[in-house]
PDB file of C-alpha atoms in Angstrom:
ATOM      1  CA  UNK A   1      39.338  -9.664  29.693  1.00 47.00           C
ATOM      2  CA  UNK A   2      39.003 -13.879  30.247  1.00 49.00           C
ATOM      3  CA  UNK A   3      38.323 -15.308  26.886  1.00 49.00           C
ATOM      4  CA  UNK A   4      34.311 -15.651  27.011  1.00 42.00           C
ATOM      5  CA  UNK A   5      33.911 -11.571  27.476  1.00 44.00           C
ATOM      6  CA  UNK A   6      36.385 -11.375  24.643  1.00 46.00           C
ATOM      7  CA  UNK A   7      34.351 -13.688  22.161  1.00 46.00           C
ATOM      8  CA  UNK A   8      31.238 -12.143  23.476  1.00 44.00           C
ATOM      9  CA  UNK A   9      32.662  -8.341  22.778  1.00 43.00           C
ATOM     10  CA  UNK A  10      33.838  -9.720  19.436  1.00 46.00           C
ATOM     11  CA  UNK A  11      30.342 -10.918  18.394  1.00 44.00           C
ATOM     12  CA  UNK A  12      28.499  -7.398  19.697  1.00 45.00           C
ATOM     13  CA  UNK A  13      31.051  -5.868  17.034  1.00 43.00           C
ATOM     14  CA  UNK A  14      30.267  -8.321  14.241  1.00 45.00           C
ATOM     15  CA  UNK A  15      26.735  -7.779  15.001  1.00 40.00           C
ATOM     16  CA  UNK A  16      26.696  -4.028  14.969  1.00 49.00           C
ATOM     17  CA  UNK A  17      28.379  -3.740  11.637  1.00 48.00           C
ATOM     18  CA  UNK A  18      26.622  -6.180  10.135  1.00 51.00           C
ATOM     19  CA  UNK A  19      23.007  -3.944  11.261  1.00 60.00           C
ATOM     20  CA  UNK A  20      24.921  -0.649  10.576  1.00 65.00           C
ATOM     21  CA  UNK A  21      25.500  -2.177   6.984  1.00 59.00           C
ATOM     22  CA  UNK A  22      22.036  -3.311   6.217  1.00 59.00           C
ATOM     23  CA  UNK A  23      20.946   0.185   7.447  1.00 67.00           C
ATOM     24  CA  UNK A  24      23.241   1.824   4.693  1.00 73.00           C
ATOM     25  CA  UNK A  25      21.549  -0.075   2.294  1.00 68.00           C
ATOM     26  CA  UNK A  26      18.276   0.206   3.347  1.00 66.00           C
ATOM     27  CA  UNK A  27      18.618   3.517   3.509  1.00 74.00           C
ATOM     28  CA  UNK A  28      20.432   3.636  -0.395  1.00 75.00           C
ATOM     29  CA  UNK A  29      17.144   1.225  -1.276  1.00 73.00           C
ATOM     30  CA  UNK A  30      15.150   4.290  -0.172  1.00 76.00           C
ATOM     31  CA  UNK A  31      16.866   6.481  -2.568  1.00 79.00           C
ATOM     32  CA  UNK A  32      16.944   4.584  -5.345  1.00 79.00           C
ATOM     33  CA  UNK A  33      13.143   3.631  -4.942  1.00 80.00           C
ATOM     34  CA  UNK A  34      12.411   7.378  -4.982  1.00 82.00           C
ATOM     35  CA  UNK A  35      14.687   7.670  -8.583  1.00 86.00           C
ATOM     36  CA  UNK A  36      12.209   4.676  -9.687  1.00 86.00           C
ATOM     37  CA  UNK A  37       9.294   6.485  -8.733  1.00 88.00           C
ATOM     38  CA  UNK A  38       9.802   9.585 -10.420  1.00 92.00           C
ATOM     39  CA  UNK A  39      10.923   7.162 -13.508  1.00 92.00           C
ATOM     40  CA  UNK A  40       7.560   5.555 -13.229  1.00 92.00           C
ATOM     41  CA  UNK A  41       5.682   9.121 -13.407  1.00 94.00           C
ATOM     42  CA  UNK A  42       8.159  10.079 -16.820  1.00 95.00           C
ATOM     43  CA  UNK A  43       7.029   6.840 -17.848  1.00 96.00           C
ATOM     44  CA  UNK A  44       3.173   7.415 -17.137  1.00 96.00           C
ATOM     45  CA  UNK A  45       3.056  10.405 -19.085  1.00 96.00           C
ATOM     46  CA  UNK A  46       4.970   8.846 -21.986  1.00 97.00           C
ATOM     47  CA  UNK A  47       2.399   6.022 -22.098  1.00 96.00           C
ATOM     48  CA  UNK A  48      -0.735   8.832 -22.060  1.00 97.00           C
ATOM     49  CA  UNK A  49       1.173  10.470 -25.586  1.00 97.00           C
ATOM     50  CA  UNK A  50       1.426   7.424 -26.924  1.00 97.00           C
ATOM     51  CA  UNK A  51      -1.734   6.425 -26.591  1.00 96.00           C
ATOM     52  CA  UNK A  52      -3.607   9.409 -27.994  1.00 97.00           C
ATOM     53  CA  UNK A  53      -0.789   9.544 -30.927  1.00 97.00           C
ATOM     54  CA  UNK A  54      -2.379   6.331 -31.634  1.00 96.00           C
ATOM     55  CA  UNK A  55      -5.730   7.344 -31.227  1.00 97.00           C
ATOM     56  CA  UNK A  56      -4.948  10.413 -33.655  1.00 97.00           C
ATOM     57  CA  UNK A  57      -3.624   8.375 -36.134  1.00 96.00           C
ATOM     58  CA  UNK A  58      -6.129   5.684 -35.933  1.00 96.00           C
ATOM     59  CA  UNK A  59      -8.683   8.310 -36.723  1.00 96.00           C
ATOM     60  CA  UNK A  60      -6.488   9.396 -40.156  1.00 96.00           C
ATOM     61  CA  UNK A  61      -6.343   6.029 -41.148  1.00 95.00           C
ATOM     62  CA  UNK A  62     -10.323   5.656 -41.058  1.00 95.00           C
ATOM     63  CA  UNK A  63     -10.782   8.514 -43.078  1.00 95.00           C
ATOM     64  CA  UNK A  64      -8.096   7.123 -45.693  1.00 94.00           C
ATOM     65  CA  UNK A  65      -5.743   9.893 -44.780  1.00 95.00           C
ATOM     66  CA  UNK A  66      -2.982   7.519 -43.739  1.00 95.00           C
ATOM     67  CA  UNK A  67      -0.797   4.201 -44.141  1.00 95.00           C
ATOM     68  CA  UNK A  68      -2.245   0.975 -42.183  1.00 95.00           C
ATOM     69  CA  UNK A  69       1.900   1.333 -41.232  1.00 96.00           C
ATOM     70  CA  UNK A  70       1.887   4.409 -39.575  1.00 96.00           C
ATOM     71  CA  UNK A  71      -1.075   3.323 -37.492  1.00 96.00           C
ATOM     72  CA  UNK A  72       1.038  -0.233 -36.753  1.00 96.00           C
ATOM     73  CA  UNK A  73       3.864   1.848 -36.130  1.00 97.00           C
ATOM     74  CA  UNK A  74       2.454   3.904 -33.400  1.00 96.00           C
ATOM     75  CA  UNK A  75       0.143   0.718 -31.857  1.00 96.00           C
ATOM     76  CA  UNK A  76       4.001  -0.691 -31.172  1.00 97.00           C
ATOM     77  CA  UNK A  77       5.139   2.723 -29.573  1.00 97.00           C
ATOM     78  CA  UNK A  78       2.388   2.596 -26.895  1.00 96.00           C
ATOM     79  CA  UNK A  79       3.420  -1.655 -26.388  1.00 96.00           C
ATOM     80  CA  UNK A  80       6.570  -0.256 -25.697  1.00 96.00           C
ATOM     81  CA  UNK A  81       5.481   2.310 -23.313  1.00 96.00           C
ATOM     82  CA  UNK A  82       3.076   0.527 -21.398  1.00 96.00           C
ATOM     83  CA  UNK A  83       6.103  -2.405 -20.902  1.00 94.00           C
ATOM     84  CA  UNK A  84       7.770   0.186 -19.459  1.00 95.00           C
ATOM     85  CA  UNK A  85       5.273   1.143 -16.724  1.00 94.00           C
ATOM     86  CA  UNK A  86       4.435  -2.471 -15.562  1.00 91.00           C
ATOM     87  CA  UNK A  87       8.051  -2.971 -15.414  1.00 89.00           C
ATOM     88  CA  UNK A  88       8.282  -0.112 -13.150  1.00 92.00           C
ATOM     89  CA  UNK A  89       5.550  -0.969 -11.212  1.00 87.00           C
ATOM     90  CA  UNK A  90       6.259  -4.748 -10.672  1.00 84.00           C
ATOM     91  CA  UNK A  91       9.845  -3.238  -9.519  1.00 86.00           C
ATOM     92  CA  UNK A  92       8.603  -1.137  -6.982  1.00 87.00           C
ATOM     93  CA  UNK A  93       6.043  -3.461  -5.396  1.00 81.00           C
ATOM     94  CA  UNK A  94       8.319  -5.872  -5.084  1.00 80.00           C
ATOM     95  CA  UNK A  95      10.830  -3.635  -3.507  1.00 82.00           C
ATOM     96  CA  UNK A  96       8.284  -2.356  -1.330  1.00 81.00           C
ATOM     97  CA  UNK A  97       7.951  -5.769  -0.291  1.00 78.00           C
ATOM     98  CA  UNK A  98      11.246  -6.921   0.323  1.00 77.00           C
ATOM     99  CA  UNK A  99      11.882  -3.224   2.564  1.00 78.00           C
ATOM    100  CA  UNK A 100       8.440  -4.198   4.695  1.00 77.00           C
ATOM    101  CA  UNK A 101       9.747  -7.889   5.601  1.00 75.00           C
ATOM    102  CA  UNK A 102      13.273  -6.398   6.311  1.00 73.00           C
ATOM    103  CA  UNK A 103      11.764  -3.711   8.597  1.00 75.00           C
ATOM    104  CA  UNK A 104       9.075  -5.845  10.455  1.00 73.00           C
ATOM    105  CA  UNK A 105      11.580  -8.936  10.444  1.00 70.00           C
ATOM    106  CA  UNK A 106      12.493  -7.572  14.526  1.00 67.00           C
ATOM    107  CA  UNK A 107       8.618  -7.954  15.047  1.00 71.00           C
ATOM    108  CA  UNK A 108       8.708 -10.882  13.827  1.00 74.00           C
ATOM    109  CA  UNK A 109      10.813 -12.199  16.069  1.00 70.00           C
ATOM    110  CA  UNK A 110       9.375 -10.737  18.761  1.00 76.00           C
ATOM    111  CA  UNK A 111       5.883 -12.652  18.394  1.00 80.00           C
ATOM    112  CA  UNK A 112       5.587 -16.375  19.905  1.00 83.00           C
ATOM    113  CA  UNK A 113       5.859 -19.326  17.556  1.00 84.00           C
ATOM    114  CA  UNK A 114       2.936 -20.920  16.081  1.00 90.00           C
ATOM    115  CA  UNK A 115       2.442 -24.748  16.071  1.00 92.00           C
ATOM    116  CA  UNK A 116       1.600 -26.478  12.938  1.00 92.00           C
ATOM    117  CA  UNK A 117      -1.421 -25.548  11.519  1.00 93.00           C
ATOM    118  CA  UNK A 118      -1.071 -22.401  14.119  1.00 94.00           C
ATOM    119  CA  UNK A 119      -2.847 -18.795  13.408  1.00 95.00           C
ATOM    120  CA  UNK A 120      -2.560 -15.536  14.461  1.00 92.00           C
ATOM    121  CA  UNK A 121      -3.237 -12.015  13.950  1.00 91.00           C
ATOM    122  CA  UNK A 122      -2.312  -8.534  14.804  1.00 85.00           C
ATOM    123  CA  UNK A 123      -2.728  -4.921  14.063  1.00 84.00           C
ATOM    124  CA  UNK A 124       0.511  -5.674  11.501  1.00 83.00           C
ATOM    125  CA  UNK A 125       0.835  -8.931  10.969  1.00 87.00           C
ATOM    126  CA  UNK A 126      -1.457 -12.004   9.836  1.00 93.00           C
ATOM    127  CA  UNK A 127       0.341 -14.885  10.289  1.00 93.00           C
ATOM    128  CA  UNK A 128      -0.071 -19.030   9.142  1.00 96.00           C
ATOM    129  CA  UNK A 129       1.619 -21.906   9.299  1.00 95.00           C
ATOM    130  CA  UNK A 130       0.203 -24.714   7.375  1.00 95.00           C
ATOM    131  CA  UNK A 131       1.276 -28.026   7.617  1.00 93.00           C
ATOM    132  CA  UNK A 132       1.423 -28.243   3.513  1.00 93.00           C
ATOM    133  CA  UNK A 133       4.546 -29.245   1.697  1.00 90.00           C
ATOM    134  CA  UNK A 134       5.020 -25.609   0.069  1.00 92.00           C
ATOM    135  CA  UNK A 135       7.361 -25.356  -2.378  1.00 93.00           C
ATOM    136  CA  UNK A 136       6.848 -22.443  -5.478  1.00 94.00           C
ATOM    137  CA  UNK A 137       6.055 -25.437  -8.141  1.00 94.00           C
ATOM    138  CA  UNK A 138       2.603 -24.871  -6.020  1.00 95.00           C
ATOM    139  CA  UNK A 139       2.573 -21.356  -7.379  1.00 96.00           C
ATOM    140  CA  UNK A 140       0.734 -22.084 -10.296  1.00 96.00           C
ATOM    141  CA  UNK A 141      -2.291 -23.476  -8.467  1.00 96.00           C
ATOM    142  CA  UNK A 142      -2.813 -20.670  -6.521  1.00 97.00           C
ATOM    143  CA  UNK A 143      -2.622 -18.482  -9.372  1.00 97.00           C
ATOM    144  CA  UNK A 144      -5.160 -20.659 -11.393  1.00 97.00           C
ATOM    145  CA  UNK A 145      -7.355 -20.239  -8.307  1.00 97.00           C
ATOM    146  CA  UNK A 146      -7.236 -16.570  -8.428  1.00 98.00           C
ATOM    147  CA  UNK A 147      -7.709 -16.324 -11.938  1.00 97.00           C
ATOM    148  CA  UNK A 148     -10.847 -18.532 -11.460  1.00 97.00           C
ATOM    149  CA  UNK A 149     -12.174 -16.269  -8.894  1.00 97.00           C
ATOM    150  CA  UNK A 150     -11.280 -12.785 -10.127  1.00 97.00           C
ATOM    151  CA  UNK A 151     -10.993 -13.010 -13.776  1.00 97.00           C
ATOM    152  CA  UNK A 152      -7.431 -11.280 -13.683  1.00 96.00           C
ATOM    153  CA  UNK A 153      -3.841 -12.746 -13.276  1.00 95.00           C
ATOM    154  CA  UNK A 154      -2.490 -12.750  -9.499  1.00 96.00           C
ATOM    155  CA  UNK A 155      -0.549  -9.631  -8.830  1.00 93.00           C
ATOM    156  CA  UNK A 156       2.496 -12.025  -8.018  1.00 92.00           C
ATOM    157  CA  UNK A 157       5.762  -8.950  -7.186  1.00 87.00           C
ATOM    158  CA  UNK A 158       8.182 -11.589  -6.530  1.00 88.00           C
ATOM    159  CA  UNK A 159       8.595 -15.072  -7.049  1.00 91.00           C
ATOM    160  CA  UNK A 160      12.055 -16.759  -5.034  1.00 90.00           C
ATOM    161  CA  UNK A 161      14.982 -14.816  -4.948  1.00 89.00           C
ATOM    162  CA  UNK A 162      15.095 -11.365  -6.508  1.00 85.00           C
ATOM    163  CA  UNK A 163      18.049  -9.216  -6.746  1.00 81.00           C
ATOM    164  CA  UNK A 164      16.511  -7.051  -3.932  1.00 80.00           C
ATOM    165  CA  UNK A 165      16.360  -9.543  -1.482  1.00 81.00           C
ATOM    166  CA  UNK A 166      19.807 -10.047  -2.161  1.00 80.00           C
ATOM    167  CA  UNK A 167      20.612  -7.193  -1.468  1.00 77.00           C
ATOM    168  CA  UNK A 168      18.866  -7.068   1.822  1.00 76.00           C
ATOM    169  CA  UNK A 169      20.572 -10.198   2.938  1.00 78.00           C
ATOM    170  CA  UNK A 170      16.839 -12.129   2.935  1.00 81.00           C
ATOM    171  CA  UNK A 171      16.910 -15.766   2.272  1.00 84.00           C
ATOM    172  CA  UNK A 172      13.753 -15.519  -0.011  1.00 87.00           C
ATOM    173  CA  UNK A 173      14.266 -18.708  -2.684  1.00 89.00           C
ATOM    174  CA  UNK A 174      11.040 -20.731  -1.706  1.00 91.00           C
ATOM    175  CA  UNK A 175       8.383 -17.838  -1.108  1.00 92.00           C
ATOM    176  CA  UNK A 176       6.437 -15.523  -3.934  1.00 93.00           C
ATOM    177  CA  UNK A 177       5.081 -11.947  -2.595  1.00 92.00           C
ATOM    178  CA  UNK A 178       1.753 -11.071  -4.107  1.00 94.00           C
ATOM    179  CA  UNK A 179       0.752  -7.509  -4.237  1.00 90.00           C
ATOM    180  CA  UNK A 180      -2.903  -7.513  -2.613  1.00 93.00           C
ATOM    181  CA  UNK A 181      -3.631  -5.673   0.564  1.00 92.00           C
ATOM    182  CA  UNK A 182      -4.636  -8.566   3.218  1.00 94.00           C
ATOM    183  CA  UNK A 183      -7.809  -6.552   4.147  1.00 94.00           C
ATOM    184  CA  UNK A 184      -9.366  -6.411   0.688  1.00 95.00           C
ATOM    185  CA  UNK A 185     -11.837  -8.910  -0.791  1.00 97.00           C
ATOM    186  CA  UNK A 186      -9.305 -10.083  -2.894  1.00 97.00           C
ATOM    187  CA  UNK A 187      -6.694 -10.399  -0.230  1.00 96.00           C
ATOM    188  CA  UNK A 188      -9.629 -11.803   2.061  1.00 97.00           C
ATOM    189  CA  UNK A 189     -10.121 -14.763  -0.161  1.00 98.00           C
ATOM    190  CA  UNK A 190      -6.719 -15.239  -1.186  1.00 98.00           C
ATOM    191  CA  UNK A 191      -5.858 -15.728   2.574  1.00 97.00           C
ATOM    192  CA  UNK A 192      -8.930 -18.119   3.520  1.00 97.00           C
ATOM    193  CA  UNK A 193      -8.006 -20.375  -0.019  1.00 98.00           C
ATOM    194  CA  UNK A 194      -4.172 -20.369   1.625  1.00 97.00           C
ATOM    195  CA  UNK A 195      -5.380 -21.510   5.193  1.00 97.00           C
ATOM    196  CA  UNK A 196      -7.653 -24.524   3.352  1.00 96.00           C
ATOM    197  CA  UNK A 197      -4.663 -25.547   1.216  1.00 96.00           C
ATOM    198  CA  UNK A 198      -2.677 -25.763   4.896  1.00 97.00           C
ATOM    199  CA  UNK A 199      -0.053 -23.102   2.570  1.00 97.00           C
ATOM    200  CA  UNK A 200       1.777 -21.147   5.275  1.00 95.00           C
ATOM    201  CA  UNK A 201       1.701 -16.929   4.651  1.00 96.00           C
ATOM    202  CA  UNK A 202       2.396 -14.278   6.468  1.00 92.00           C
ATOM    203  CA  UNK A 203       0.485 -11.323   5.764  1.00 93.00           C
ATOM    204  CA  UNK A 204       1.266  -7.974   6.261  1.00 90.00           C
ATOM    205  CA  UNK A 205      -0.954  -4.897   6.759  1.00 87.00           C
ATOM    206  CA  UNK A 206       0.855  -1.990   5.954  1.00 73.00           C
ATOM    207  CA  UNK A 207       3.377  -0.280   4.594  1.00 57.00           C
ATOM    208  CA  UNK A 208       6.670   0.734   6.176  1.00 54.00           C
ATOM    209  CA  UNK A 209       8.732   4.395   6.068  1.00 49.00           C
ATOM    210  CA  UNK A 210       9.701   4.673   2.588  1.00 45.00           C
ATOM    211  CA  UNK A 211       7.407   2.071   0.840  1.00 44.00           C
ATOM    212  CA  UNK A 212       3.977   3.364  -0.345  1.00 44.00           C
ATOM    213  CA  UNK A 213       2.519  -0.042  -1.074  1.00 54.00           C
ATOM    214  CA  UNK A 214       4.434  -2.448   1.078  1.00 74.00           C
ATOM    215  CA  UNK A 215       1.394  -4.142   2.268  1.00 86.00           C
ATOM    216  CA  UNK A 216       1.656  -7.760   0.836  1.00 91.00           C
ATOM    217  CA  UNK A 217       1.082 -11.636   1.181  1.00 94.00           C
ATOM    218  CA  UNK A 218       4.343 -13.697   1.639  1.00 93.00           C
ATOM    219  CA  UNK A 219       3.403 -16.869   0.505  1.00 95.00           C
ATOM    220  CA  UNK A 220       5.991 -19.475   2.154  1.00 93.00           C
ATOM    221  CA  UNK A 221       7.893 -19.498   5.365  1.00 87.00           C
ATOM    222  CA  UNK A 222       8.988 -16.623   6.601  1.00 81.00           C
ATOM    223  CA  UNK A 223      12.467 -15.364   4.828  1.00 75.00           C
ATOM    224  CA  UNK A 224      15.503 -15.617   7.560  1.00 69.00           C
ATOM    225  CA  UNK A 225      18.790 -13.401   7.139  1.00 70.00           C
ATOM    226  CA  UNK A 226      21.245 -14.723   4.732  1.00 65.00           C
TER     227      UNK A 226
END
């Protein structure tokens, strides 16, 4: 074997344990993601006690049958629990996220490159790229926008580099995911205020194997393998 064939064979190896890896860990991601969600369901049902415990004892207090404490008490209880659920949830969207981008990064790929100020759609994929000097310092703009518009915060699941994309070898430092499915109103005008700012996205449509809510708008370029 001359020495091209032998750097060439060498390279097919790295390459196919390097995507044998990230499958393992995809596939671990998986599991773990379906520990979360059960998590998130123990959670749930924690959060509906706590909130009629506080209800009950709410009531007792109004008819003088209780401490203003004990109705304090419980009020913190049900903080705690509902902490707990949007912790849960803002862990699986953005995991959900991170596992659609990782799957549909071959796609990706696959599609032509667009020239500045470039857009294009598919059945998957919405895709943008702006001319604008993105960088996440613009991140509070956008959300100011959206707050303007909807009268609720932006559903922002991750914001630069999360453990997960770390783990899923995605270079993801300058970009922010946010939660909203591209073909809602809310996604809708989230994705025409992006293409008037010149802020590149990509959007994408659905979810993948595994993820329930994967859909998402990458905000950014698009995140390349670490």
């Amino acid at each position: 074997m001359d020495r091209f064939a032998r750097r060439q064979t060498d390279n097919s190896i790295r390459l196919n344990g390097t995507e044998a890896h990230t499958r393992r860990r995809f596939q671990k991601m998986k599991e773990t993601r379906a520990g979360a969600e059960k998590l998130l369901a123990l959670h749930e049902a924690e959060r509906q006690r706590s909130a009629e415990e506080y209800e009950r004892r709410r009531d007792l207090y109004q008819q003088g049958l209780i401490a203003r404490k004990d109705v304090l008490d419980a009020e913190q209880v049900l903080a705690d629990a509902m902490s707990r659920v949007e912790e849960d949830q803002r862990w699986l969207a953005e995991t959900d996220a991170a596992m659609t981008e990782a799957t549909m990064r071959d796609e990706l790929l696959r599609l032509p490159g667009l020239a500045l100020g470039g857009y294009s759609e598919t059945s998957a994929l919405v895709r943008f790229n702006g001319g604008a000097l993105w960088s996440l310092a613009g991140a509070a703009k956008i959300e100011q926008y959206f707050a303007r518009a909807f009268g609720h915060a932006l559903p922002i699941s991750a914001l630069g580099q999360t453990a997960t994309h770390d783990r899923l070898h995605l270079d993801h430092h300058d970009a922010m995911d946010v939660a909203l499915q591209p073909d809602s109103t809310e996604g809708q005008a989230l994705l025409n205020y992006l293409r008037q700012a010149g802020i590149p996205f990509i959007a994408f449509r659905s979810a993948v194997p595994g993820a329930a809510t994967g859909a998402h708008i990458h905000i950014g370029k698009p995140s390349p393998r670490k």
